[in-house]
Coordinates of C-alpha atoms and ligand atoms in Angstrom, one line a residue:
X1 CA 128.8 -31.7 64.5
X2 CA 132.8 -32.2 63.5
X3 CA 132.7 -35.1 60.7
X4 CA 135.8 -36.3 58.9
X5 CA 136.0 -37.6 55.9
X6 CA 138.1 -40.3 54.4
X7 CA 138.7 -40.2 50.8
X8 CA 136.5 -37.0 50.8
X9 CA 138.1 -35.4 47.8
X10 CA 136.2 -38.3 45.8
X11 CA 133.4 -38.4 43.5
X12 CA 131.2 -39.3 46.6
X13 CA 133.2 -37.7 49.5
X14 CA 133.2 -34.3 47.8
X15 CA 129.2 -34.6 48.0
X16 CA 129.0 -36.3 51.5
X17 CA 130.9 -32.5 52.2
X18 CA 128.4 -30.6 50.5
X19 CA 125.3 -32.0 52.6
X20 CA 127.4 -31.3 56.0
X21 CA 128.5 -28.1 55.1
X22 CA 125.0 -26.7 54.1
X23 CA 123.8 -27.5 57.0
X24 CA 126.1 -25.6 58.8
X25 CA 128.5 -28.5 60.6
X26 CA 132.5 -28.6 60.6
X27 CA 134.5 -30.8 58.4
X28 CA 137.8 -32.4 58.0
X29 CA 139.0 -33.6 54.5
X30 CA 141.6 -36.2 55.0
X31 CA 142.3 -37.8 51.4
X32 CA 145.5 -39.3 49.3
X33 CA 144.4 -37.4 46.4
X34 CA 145.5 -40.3 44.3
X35 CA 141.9 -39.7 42.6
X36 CA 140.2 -37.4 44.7
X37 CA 140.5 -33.9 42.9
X38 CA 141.6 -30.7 45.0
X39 CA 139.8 -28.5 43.1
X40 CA 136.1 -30.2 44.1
X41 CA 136.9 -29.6 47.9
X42 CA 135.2 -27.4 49.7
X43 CA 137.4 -24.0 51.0
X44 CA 134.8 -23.9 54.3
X45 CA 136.3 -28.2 55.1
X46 CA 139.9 -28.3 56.9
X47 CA 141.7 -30.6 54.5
X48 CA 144.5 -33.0 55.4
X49 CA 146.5 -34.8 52.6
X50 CA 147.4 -38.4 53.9
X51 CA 147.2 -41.9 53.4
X52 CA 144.9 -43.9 55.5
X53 CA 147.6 -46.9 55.3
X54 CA 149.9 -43.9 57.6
X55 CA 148.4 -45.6 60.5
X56 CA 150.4 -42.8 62.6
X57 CA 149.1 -39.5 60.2
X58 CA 145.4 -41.0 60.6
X59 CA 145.8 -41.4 64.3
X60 CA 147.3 -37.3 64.8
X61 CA 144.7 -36.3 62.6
X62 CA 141.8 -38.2 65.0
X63 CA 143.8 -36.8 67.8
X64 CA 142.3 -33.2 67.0
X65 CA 138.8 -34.7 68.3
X66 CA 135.7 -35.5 66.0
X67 CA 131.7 -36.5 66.6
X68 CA 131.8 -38.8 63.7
X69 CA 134.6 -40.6 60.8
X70 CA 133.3 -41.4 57.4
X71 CA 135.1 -43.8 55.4
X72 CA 134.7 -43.2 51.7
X73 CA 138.8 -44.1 50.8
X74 CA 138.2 -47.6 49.1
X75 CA 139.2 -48.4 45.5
X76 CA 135.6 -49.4 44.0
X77 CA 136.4 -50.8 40.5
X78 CA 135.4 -54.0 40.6
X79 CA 136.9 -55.5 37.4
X80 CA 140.5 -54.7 38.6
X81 CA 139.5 -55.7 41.4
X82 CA 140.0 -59.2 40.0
X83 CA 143.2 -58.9 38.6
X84 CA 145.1 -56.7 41.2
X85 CA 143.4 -58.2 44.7
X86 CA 146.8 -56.6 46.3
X87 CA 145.8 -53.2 45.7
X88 CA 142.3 -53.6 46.9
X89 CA 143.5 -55.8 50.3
X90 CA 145.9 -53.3 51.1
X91 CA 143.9 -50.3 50.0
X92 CA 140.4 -51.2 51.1
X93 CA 141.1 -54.0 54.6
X94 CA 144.8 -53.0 55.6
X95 CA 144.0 -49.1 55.3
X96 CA 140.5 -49.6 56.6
X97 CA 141.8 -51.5 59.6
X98 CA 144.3 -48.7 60.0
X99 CA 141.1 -46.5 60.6
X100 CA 139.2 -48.3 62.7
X101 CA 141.8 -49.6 65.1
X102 CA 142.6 -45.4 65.1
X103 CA 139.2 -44.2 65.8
X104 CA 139.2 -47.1 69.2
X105 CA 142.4 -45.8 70.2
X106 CA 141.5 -42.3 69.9
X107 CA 138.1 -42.5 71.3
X108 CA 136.0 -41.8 68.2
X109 CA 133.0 -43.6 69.1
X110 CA 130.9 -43.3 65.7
X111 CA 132.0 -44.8 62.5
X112 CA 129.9 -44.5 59.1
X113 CA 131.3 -47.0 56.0
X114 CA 130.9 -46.3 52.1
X115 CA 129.5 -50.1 51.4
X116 CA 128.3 -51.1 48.2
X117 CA 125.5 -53.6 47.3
X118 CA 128.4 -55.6 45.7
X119 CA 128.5 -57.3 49.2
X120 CA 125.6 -58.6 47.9
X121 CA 127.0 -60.7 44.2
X122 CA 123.9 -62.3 42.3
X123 CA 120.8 -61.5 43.6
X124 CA 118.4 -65.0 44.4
X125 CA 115.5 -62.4 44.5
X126 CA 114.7 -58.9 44.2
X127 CA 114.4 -56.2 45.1
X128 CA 117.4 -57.1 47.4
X129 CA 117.1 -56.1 51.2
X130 CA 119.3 -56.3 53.7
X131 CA 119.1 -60.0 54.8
X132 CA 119.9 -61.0 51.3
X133 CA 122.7 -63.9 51.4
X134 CA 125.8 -61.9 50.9
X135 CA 128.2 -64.2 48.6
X136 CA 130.6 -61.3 46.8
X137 CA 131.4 -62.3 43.1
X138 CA 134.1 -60.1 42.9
X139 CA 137.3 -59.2 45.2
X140 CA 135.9 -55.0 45.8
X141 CA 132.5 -56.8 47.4
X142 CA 134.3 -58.7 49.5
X143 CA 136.4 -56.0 51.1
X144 CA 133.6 -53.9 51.5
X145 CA 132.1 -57.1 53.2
X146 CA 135.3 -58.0 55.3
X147 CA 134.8 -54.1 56.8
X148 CA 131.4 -54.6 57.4
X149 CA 132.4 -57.9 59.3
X150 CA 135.2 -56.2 61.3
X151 CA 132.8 -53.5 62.4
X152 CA 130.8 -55.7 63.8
X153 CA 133.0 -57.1 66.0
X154 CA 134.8 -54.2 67.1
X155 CA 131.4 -52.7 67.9
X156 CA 130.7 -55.2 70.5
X157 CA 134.8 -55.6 71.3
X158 CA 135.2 -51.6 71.9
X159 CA 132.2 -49.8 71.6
X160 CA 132.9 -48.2 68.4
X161 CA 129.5 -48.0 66.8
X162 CA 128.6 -47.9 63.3
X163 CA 126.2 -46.9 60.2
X164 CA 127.3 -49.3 57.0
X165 CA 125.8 -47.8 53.7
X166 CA 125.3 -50.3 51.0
X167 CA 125.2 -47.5 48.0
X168 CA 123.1 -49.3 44.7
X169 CA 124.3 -47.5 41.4
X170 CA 125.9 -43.9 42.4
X171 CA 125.1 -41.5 39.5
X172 CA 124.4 -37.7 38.8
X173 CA 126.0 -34.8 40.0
X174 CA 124.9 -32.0 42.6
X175 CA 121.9 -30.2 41.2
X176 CA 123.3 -26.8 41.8
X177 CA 126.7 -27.3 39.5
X178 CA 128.7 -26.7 42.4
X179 CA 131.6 -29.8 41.4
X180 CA 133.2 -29.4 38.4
X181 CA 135.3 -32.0 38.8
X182 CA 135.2 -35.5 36.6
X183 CA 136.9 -38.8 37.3
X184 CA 139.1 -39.7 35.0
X185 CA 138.9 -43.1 32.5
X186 CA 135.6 -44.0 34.3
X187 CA 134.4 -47.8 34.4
X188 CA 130.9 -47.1 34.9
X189 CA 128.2 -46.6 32.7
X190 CA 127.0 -43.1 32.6
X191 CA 130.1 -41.2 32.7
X192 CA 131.7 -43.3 30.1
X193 CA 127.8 -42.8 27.8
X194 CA 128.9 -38.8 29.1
X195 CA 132.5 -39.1 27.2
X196 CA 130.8 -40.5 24.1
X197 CA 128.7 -37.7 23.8
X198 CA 131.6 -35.4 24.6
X199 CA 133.7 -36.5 21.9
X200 CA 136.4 -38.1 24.5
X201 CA 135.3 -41.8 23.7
X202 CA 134.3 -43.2 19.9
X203 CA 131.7 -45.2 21.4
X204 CA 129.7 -47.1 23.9
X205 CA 130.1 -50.9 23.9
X206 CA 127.0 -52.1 25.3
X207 CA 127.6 -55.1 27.3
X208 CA 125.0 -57.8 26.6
X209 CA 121.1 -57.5 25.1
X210 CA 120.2 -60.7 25.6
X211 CA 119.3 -60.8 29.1
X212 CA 115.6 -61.7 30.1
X213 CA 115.1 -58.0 31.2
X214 CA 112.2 -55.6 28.6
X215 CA 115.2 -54.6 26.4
X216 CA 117.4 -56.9 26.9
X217 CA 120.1 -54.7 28.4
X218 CA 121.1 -55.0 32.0
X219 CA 119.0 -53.6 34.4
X220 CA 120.4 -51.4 37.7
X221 CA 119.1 -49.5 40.8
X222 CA 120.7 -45.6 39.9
X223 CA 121.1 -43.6 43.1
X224 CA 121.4 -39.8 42.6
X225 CA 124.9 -38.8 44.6
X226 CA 122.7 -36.0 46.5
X227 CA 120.7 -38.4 47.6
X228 CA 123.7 -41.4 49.0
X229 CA 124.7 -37.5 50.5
X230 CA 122.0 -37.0 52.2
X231 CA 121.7 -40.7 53.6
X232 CA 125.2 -40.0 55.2
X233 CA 123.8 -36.9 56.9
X234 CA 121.0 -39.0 58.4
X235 CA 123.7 -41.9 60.1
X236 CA 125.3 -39.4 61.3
X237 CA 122.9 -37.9 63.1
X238 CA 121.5 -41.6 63.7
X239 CA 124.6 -42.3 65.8
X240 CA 124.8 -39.2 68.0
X241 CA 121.0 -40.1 69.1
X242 CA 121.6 -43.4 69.4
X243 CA 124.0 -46.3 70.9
X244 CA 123.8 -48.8 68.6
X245 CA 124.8 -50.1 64.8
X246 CA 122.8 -50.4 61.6
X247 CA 123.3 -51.4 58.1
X248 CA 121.0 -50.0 55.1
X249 CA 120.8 -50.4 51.5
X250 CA 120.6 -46.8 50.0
X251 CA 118.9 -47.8 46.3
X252 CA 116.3 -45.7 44.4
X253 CA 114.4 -49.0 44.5
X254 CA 113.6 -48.5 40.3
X255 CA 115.7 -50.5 37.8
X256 CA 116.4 -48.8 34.7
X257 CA 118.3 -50.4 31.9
X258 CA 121.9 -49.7 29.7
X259 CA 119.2 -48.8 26.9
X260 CA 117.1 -46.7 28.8
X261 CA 120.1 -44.5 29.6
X262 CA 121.3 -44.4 25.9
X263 CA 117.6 -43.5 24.7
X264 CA 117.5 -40.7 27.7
X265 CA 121.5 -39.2 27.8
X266 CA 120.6 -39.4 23.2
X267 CA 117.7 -36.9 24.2
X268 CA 119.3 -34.6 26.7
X269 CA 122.8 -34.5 25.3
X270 CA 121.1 -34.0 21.5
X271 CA 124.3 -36.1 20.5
X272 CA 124.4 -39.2 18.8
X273 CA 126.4 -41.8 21.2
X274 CA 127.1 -44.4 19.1
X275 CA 126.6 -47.5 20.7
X276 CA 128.2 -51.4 19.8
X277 CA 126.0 -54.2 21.3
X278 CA 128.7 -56.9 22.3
X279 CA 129.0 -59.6 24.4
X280 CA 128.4 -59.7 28.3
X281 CA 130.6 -59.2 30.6
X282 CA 131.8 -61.9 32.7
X283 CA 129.7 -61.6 36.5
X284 CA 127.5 -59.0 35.1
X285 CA 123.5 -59.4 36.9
X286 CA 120.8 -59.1 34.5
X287 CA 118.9 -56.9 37.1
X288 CA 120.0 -55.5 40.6
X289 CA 117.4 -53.3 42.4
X290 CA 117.4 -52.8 45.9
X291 CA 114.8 -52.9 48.9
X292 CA 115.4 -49.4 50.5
X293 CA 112.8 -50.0 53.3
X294 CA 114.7 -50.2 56.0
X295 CA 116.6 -47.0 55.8
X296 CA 113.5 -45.5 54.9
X297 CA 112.2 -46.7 58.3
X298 CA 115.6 -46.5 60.8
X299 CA 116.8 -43.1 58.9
X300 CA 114.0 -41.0 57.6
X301 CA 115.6 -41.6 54.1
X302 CA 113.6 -41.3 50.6
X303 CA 115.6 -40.9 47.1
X304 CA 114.7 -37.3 46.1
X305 CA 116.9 -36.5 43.4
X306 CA 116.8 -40.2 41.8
X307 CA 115.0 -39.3 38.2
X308 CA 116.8 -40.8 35.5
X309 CA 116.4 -36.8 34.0
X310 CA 118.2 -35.5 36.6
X311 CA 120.7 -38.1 36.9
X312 CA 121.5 -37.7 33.0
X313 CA 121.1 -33.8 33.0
X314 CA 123.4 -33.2 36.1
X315 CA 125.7 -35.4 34.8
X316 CA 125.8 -33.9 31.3
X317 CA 126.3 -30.5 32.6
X318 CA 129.5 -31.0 34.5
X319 CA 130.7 -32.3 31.1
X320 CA 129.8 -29.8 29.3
X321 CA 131.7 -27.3 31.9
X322 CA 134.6 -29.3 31.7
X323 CA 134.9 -29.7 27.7
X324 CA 137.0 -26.8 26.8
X325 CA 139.5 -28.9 28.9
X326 CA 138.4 -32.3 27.8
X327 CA 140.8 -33.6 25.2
X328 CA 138.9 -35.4 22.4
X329 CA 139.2 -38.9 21.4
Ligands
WQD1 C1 126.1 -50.8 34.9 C2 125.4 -51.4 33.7 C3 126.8 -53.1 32.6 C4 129.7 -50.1 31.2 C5 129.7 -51.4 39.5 C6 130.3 -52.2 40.6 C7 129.6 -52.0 41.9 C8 129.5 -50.5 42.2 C9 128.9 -49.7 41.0 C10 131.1 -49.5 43.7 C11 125.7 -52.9 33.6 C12 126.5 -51.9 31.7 C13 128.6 -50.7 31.8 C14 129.8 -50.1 29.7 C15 127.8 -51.4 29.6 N1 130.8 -49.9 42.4 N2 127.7 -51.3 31.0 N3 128.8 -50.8 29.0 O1 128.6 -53.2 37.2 O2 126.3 -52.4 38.0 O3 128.4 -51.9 39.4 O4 129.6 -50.0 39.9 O5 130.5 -49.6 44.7 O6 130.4 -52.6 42.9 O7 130.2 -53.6 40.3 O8 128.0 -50.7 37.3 O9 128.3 -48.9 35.6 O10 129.8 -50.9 35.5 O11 127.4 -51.1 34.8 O12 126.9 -52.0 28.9 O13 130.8 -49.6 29.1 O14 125.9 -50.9 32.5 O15 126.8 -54.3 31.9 O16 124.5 -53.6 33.1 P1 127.8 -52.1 37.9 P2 128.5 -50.4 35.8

């Protein structure tokens, strides 16, 4: 199969390669590199350095003939988000457009999305499935939801069908130490608990322990980066055997708390990570955890590599091979 891969030179992207490429399929790498890192992709993927708002690049690029896109090129924090909705509109629904509106005129018929569970803002019940009301507290979840929407219509408009993936918690690293790689000034939790146990950050600020959860910490659904991989593998090969659309939550389906991953990255790391416990942070669930049934059912696809252990450990290791390079604090 010939996949390629927006924003593939990203945390995610660089994995989604991985899981092709082992099994043997051809890959194109078209990414802005304004935070993908070079160095993590793959010499066996064709890579392409472009923007996807270069509506004419992305369209040449298509040109060449693929099986399936997947569009992993999104900004994803979701507080700035809230204070700079221009770079996320442009960014995430101009360039997004630019793709899909591409892929119809250049006859790609199968389109998989990086969505998030942000689509989903304060759960009303849990875990969350796929029905859930979607009302996005934040402007990153409402891109991600404005895609979905415009996929759906284009399927039915043009044909173009589509796999949306609505990834829980991303964490971890792959298993076998093959990306080095590390985003830089993270804003989620483990890799910013990683840099306090590196020495790159003074502290963690915990943000709230007063929520009606065991600890009182907020509670999340971590999915292992293999595993949201592997999912990707699975709608692809989804939409070659089949004419239609789906849209799956790709969760470990356990909630594990902010303390739990202090206690547990304290024990691995062997470092202290000092930790503040402050206020919360504005829009901040108590407790997200998704239903993962129905990807379990439509894709054949179980979290494998979704152990807090190996989230932690993976994670930790790719710091330790980057800290001779890792300025400290
Ligand atoms: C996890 C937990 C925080 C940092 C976000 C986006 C979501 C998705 C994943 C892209 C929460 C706590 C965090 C810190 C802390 N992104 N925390 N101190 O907010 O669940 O989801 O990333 O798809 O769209 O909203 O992830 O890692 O920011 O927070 O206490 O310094 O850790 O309160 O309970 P979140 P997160």
């Amino acid at each position: 199969m010939k996949v390629l891969l927006f924003g593939g030179a990203g945390y995610i992207g660089t994995h989604v390669a991985l899981a092709f490429l082992d099994r043997g399929d051809t890959i194109g790498i078209y990414d802005n590199l304004s935070s993908g890192l070079k160095s993590n992709i793959n010499k066996k993927a064709k890579f392409f350095e472009g923007d996807i708002l270069d509506a004419k690049h992305v369209g040449e690029v298509l040109s060449e003939g693929w099986d399936a896109v997947i569009h992993l090129a999104a900004f994803k924090a979701a507080g700035e988000s809230m204070l700079k909705p221009e770079k996320y509109s442009e960014n995430n629904i101009t360039g997004s457009l630019n793709l899909i509106t591409e892929c119809v005129k250049h006859n790609v018929k199968n389109f998989i999305l990086s969505s998030s569970a942000a689509v989903y803002g304060e759960p009303s019940y849990l875990p969350v499935d796929e029905e859930h009301p979607k009302d996005p507290t934040n402007y990153y979840g409402y891109t991600k939801l404005c895609i979905e929407e415009n996929l759906k219509w284009y399927s039915q408009l043009k044909g173009l069908n589509y796999v949306s993936l609505r990834y829980f918690n991303a964490a971890g690293y792959d298993t076998e130490g093959r990306m080095l790689g590390l985003e830089s000034n993270p804003a989620n939790l483990i890799p910013i608990v990683m840099e306090v146990a590196s020495g790159i950050r003074p502290n963690l600020l915990v943000f709230g322990n007063d929520y009606n959860t065991p600890d009182g910490t907020g509670v999340r659904d971590y999915v292992h980066v293999t595993d949201l991989a592997n999912g990707h593998v699975l709608a692809a090969d989804y939409l070659m055997a089949n004419n239609t659309s789906l849209i799956v939550n790709l969760g470990s389906e356990s909630g594990l708390s902010v303390q739990q991953i202090l206690d547990t990255a304290r024990e691995i790391t062997g470092k202290e990570i000092p930790a503040q416990y402050v206020a919360r942070r504005p829009g901040d669930p108590a407790k997200l955890v998704a239903s993962s049934e129905k990807a379990h059912k439509e894709l054949g696809w179980t979290a494998k590599h979704s152990s807090l252990e190996s989230i932690i450990d993976s994670t930790w290791k790719v710091y330790l091979a980057n800290a001779p390079k890792t300025k400290a604090y």
